[in-house]
């Protein structure tokens, strides 16, 4: 299986969590996994739709990796979604994504306990990520459970190392 990891991090250079995940991926260098830094490619938000289509079409499994900002994704992700998931290609007569899987790799500063019905935010991560699952459904991508790294504001180095190893294992299963 070939895997595309599309990173949507507006400040990747300063990222501790997402950088560590991708550093581990680079260190292990599993076959068939390609990473694309969308903010590096499109700092002006002018997305090359044809290039994105071609990249995605080369992969069976698509991973959208981002930090959770204000209970959603960073702005470029939404721009990418609107530009790339076009009628005639992804839906409305298009079937370019049929047979592929989609997974999110999301980091949150808050601990998992806050993302519970009885937690501070009164919603679960499954609920908050449901728009992404619906998008996958709409364009015929098979949804895989998200990979979550939570409590990043309090994560220890050992916990982050384990999360990075788990991230790579998750991509290659």
mmCIF file of C-alpha atoms in Angstrom:
data_model
loop_
_atom_site.group_PDB
_atom_site.id
_atom_site.type_symbol
_atom_site.label_atom_id
_atom_site.label_comp_id
_atom_site.label_asym_id
_atom_site.label_seq_id
_atom_site.Cartn_x
_atom_site.Cartn_y
_atom_site.Cartn_z
ATOM 1 C CA UNK A 1 0.000 0.000 0.000
ATOM 2 C CA UNK A 2 1.304 3.469 -0.832
ATOM 3 C CA UNK A 3 0.656 6.268 1.632
ATOM 4 C CA UNK A 4 0.526 10.029 1.125
ATOM 5 C CA UNK A 5 1.017 12.174 4.213
ATOM 6 C CA UNK A 6 -0.165 15.714 3.576
ATOM 7 C CA UNK A 7 1.089 17.979 6.352
ATOM 8 C CA UNK A 8 -0.925 21.105 7.105
ATOM 9 C CA UNK A 9 1.103 22.925 9.747
ATOM 10 C CA UNK A 10 1.425 26.712 9.450
ATOM 11 C CA UNK A 11 4.499 26.824 11.695
ATOM 12 C CA UNK A 12 6.182 23.485 11.120
ATOM 13 C CA UNK A 13 9.660 24.868 11.792
ATOM 14 C CA UNK A 14 8.642 25.556 15.404
ATOM 15 C CA UNK A 15 6.583 22.390 15.812
ATOM 16 C CA UNK A 16 7.742 19.981 18.468
ATOM 17 C CA UNK A 17 5.046 17.352 17.964
ATOM 18 C CA UNK A 18 4.454 17.145 14.223
ATOM 19 C CA UNK A 19 8.169 17.549 13.523
ATOM 20 C CA UNK A 20 8.964 14.629 15.853
ATOM 21 C CA UNK A 21 6.381 12.436 14.136
ATOM 22 C CA UNK A 22 7.817 13.174 10.710
ATOM 23 C CA UNK A 23 11.426 12.889 11.922
ATOM 24 C CA UNK A 24 10.629 9.362 13.105
ATOM 25 C CA UNK A 25 9.016 8.608 9.768
ATOM 26 C CA UNK A 26 12.138 9.840 7.964
ATOM 27 C CA UNK A 27 14.385 7.812 10.282
ATOM 28 C CA UNK A 28 12.462 4.602 9.676
ATOM 29 C CA UNK A 29 11.942 5.463 5.989
ATOM 30 C CA UNK A 30 9.240 2.892 5.250
ATOM 31 C CA UNK A 31 8.707 2.050 1.605
ATOM 32 C CA UNK A 32 5.744 3.610 -0.120
ATOM 33 C CA UNK A 33 5.228 6.574 2.229
ATOM 34 C CA UNK A 34 5.526 10.067 0.748
ATOM 35 C CA UNK A 35 5.241 13.309 2.723
ATOM 36 C CA UNK A 36 4.123 16.637 1.341
ATOM 37 C CA UNK A 37 4.378 19.881 3.354
ATOM 38 C CA UNK A 38 1.413 21.842 2.043
ATOM 39 C CA UNK A 39 2.317 25.141 3.747
ATOM 40 C CA UNK A 40 5.824 24.983 2.256
ATOM 41 C CA UNK A 41 4.332 24.336 -1.184
ATOM 42 C CA UNK A 42 1.564 26.927 -0.947
ATOM 43 C CA UNK A 43 2.523 29.770 1.405
ATOM 44 C CA UNK A 44 0.341 32.039 -0.731
ATOM 45 C CA UNK A 45 -2.615 29.584 -0.531
ATOM 46 C CA UNK A 46 -2.598 29.263 -4.345
ATOM 47 C CA UNK A 47 -2.925 25.519 -4.650
ATOM 48 C CA UNK A 48 -1.805 23.675 -7.770
ATOM 49 C CA UNK A 49 -4.877 21.502 -8.116
ATOM 50 C CA UNK A 50 -3.457 19.361 -10.941
ATOM 51 C CA UNK A 51 -0.320 18.615 -8.899
ATOM 52 C CA UNK A 52 -2.416 17.703 -5.861
ATOM 53 C CA UNK A 53 -4.657 15.442 -7.931
ATOM 54 C CA UNK A 54 -1.629 13.704 -9.463
ATOM 55 C CA UNK A 55 -0.003 13.213 -6.052
ATOM 56 C CA UNK A 56 -3.118 11.754 -4.479
ATOM 57 C CA UNK A 57 -3.794 9.476 -7.447
ATOM 58 C CA UNK A 58 -0.403 7.826 -6.847
ATOM 59 C CA UNK A 59 -1.389 6.657 -3.364
ATOM 60 C CA UNK A 60 -3.839 4.220 -1.818
ATOM 61 C CA UNK A 61 -3.944 5.734 1.662
ATOM 62 C CA UNK A 62 -4.163 9.471 2.343
ATOM 63 C CA UNK A 63 -3.183 10.877 5.735
ATOM 64 C CA UNK A 64 -4.027 14.484 6.525
ATOM 65 C CA UNK A 65 -1.782 15.625 9.369
ATOM 66 C CA UNK A 66 -2.392 18.823 11.300
ATOM 67 C CA UNK A 67 -2.516 20.462 14.718
ATOM 68 C CA UNK A 68 -6.045 20.970 16.009
ATOM 69 C CA UNK A 69 -6.712 24.730 15.940
ATOM 70 C CA UNK A 70 -9.921 26.083 17.432
ATOM 71 C CA UNK A 71 -11.549 22.645 17.161
ATOM 72 C CA UNK A 72 -10.733 22.306 13.486
ATOM 73 C CA UNK A 73 -7.893 22.305 10.975
ATOM 74 C CA UNK A 74 -5.529 25.122 9.972
ATOM 75 C CA UNK A 75 -6.765 27.477 7.254
ATOM 76 C CA UNK A 76 -4.780 25.993 4.360
ATOM 77 C CA UNK A 77 -6.459 22.651 4.917
ATOM 78 C CA UNK A 78 -9.872 24.178 4.226
ATOM 79 C CA UNK A 79 -8.504 26.003 1.182
ATOM 80 C CA UNK A 80 -6.995 22.725 -0.044
ATOM 81 C CA UNK A 81 -10.255 20.851 0.534
ATOM 82 C CA UNK A 82 -12.247 23.448 -1.426
ATOM 83 C CA UNK A 83 -9.736 23.600 -4.279
ATOM 84 C CA UNK A 84 -8.768 19.929 -4.629
ATOM 85 C CA UNK A 85 -11.957 17.969 -3.920
ATOM 86 C CA UNK A 86 -13.620 19.060 -7.126
ATOM 87 C CA UNK A 87 -16.773 17.830 -8.821
ATOM 88 C CA UNK A 88 -15.957 15.614 -11.738
ATOM 89 C CA UNK A 89 -12.794 14.422 -10.008
ATOM 90 C CA UNK A 90 -13.773 13.542 -6.425
ATOM 91 C CA UNK A 91 -17.571 13.448 -6.688
ATOM 92 C CA UNK A 92 -20.495 14.427 -8.952
ATOM 93 C CA UNK A 93 -19.392 12.116 -11.714
ATOM 94 C CA UNK A 94 -15.794 11.805 -10.579
ATOM 95 C CA UNK A 95 -14.426 8.751 -8.837
ATOM 96 C CA UNK A 96 -10.709 9.440 -8.492
ATOM 97 C CA UNK A 97 -10.780 8.642 -4.780
ATOM 98 C CA UNK A 98 -12.748 5.408 -4.926
ATOM 99 C CA UNK A 99 -10.926 2.539 -3.265
ATOM 100 C CA UNK A 100 -8.628 4.794 -1.243
ATOM 101 C CA UNK A 101 -8.588 5.306 2.499
ATOM 102 C CA UNK A 102 -8.400 8.510 4.507
ATOM 103 C CA UNK A 103 -7.006 9.013 7.959
ATOM 104 C CA UNK A 104 -6.302 12.077 10.042
ATOM 105 C CA UNK A 105 -3.200 12.510 12.196
ATOM 106 C CA UNK A 106 -4.159 15.208 14.682
ATOM 107 C CA UNK A 107 -2.344 16.758 17.613
ATOM 108 C CA UNK A 108 -4.142 18.585 20.415
ATOM 109 C CA UNK A 109 -2.634 20.695 23.152
ATOM 110 C CA UNK A 110 -5.277 19.595 25.630
ATOM 111 C CA UNK A 111 -5.501 16.144 27.191
ATOM 112 C CA UNK A 112 -8.022 13.592 25.955
ATOM 113 C CA UNK A 113 -10.052 14.008 29.150
ATOM 114 C CA UNK A 114 -11.174 17.456 28.025
ATOM 115 C CA UNK A 115 -12.641 15.972 24.845
ATOM 116 C CA UNK A 116 -15.400 13.996 26.543
ATOM 117 C CA UNK A 117 -19.124 14.612 27.004
ATOM 118 C CA UNK A 118 -18.417 15.330 30.647
ATOM 119 C CA UNK A 119 -15.119 17.087 29.920
ATOM 120 C CA UNK A 120 -14.347 20.763 29.619
ATOM 121 C CA UNK A 121 -15.193 20.953 25.904
ATOM 122 C CA UNK A 122 -18.424 18.892 26.138
ATOM 123 C CA UNK A 123 -17.642 17.092 22.857
ATOM 124 C CA UNK A 124 -15.620 14.049 21.929
ATOM 125 C CA UNK A 125 -12.871 14.078 19.333
ATOM 126 C CA UNK A 126 -15.047 11.814 17.187
ATOM 127 C CA UNK A 127 -17.747 14.485 17.220
ATOM 128 C CA UNK A 128 -15.329 17.313 16.512
ATOM 129 C CA UNK A 129 -13.693 15.387 13.659
ATOM 130 C CA UNK A 130 -17.020 14.262 12.158
ATOM 131 C CA UNK A 131 -16.981 16.919 9.379
ATOM 132 C CA UNK A 132 -13.800 15.302 8.061
ATOM 133 C CA UNK A 133 -15.407 11.875 8.208
ATOM 134 C CA UNK A 134 -18.411 13.221 6.299
ATOM 135 C CA UNK A 135 -16.100 14.721 3.687
ATOM 136 C CA UNK A 136 -14.480 11.298 3.268
ATOM 137 C CA UNK A 137 -17.899 9.698 2.875
ATOM 138 C CA UNK A 138 -18.961 12.311 0.303
ATOM 139 C CA UNK A 139 -15.954 11.631 -1.940
ATOM 140 C CA UNK A 140 -15.982 7.830 -1.478
ATOM 141 C CA UNK A 141 -12.879 7.572 0.681
ATOM 142 C CA UNK A 142 -12.914 4.803 3.272
ATOM 143 C CA UNK A 143 -12.508 6.390 6.707
ATOM 144 C CA UNK A 144 -9.893 5.032 9.098
ATOM 145 C CA UNK A 145 -9.856 5.989 12.757
ATOM 146 C CA UNK A 146 -7.747 9.085 13.365
ATOM 147 C CA UNK A 147 -4.294 8.909 14.892
ATOM 148 C CA UNK A 148 -4.312 11.304 17.835
ATOM 149 C CA UNK A 149 -1.494 12.786 19.866
ATOM 150 C CA UNK A 150 -3.125 14.616 22.738
ATOM 151 C CA UNK A 151 -1.934 16.668 25.679
ATOM 152 C CA UNK A 152 0.948 17.988 23.610
ATOM 153 C CA UNK A 153 1.374 20.922 25.978
ATOM 154 C CA UNK A 154 2.233 18.440 28.729
ATOM 155 C CA UNK A 155 3.699 15.511 26.808
ATOM 156 C CA UNK A 156 6.986 14.069 28.057
ATOM 157 C CA UNK A 157 9.870 13.273 25.734
ATOM 158 C CA UNK A 158 9.323 9.557 26.354
ATOM 159 C CA UNK A 159 5.617 9.848 25.541
ATOM 160 C CA UNK A 160 6.406 11.798 22.370
ATOM 161 C CA UNK A 161 8.990 9.222 21.311
ATOM 162 C CA UNK A 162 6.393 6.487 21.775
ATOM 163 C CA UNK A 163 3.777 8.494 19.870
ATOM 164 C CA UNK A 164 6.227 8.933 16.988
ATOM 165 C CA UNK A 165 6.910 5.202 16.849
ATOM 166 C CA UNK A 166 3.166 4.492 17.006
ATOM 167 C CA UNK A 167 2.575 7.007 14.206
ATOM 168 C CA UNK A 168 4.966 5.211 11.855
ATOM 169 C CA UNK A 169 3.573 1.792 12.801
ATOM 170 C CA UNK A 170 0.066 3.092 12.145
ATOM 171 C CA UNK A 171 1.052 4.328 8.674
ATOM 172 C CA UNK A 172 2.587 1.021 7.692
ATOM 173 C CA UNK A 173 -0.171 -1.352 8.852
#
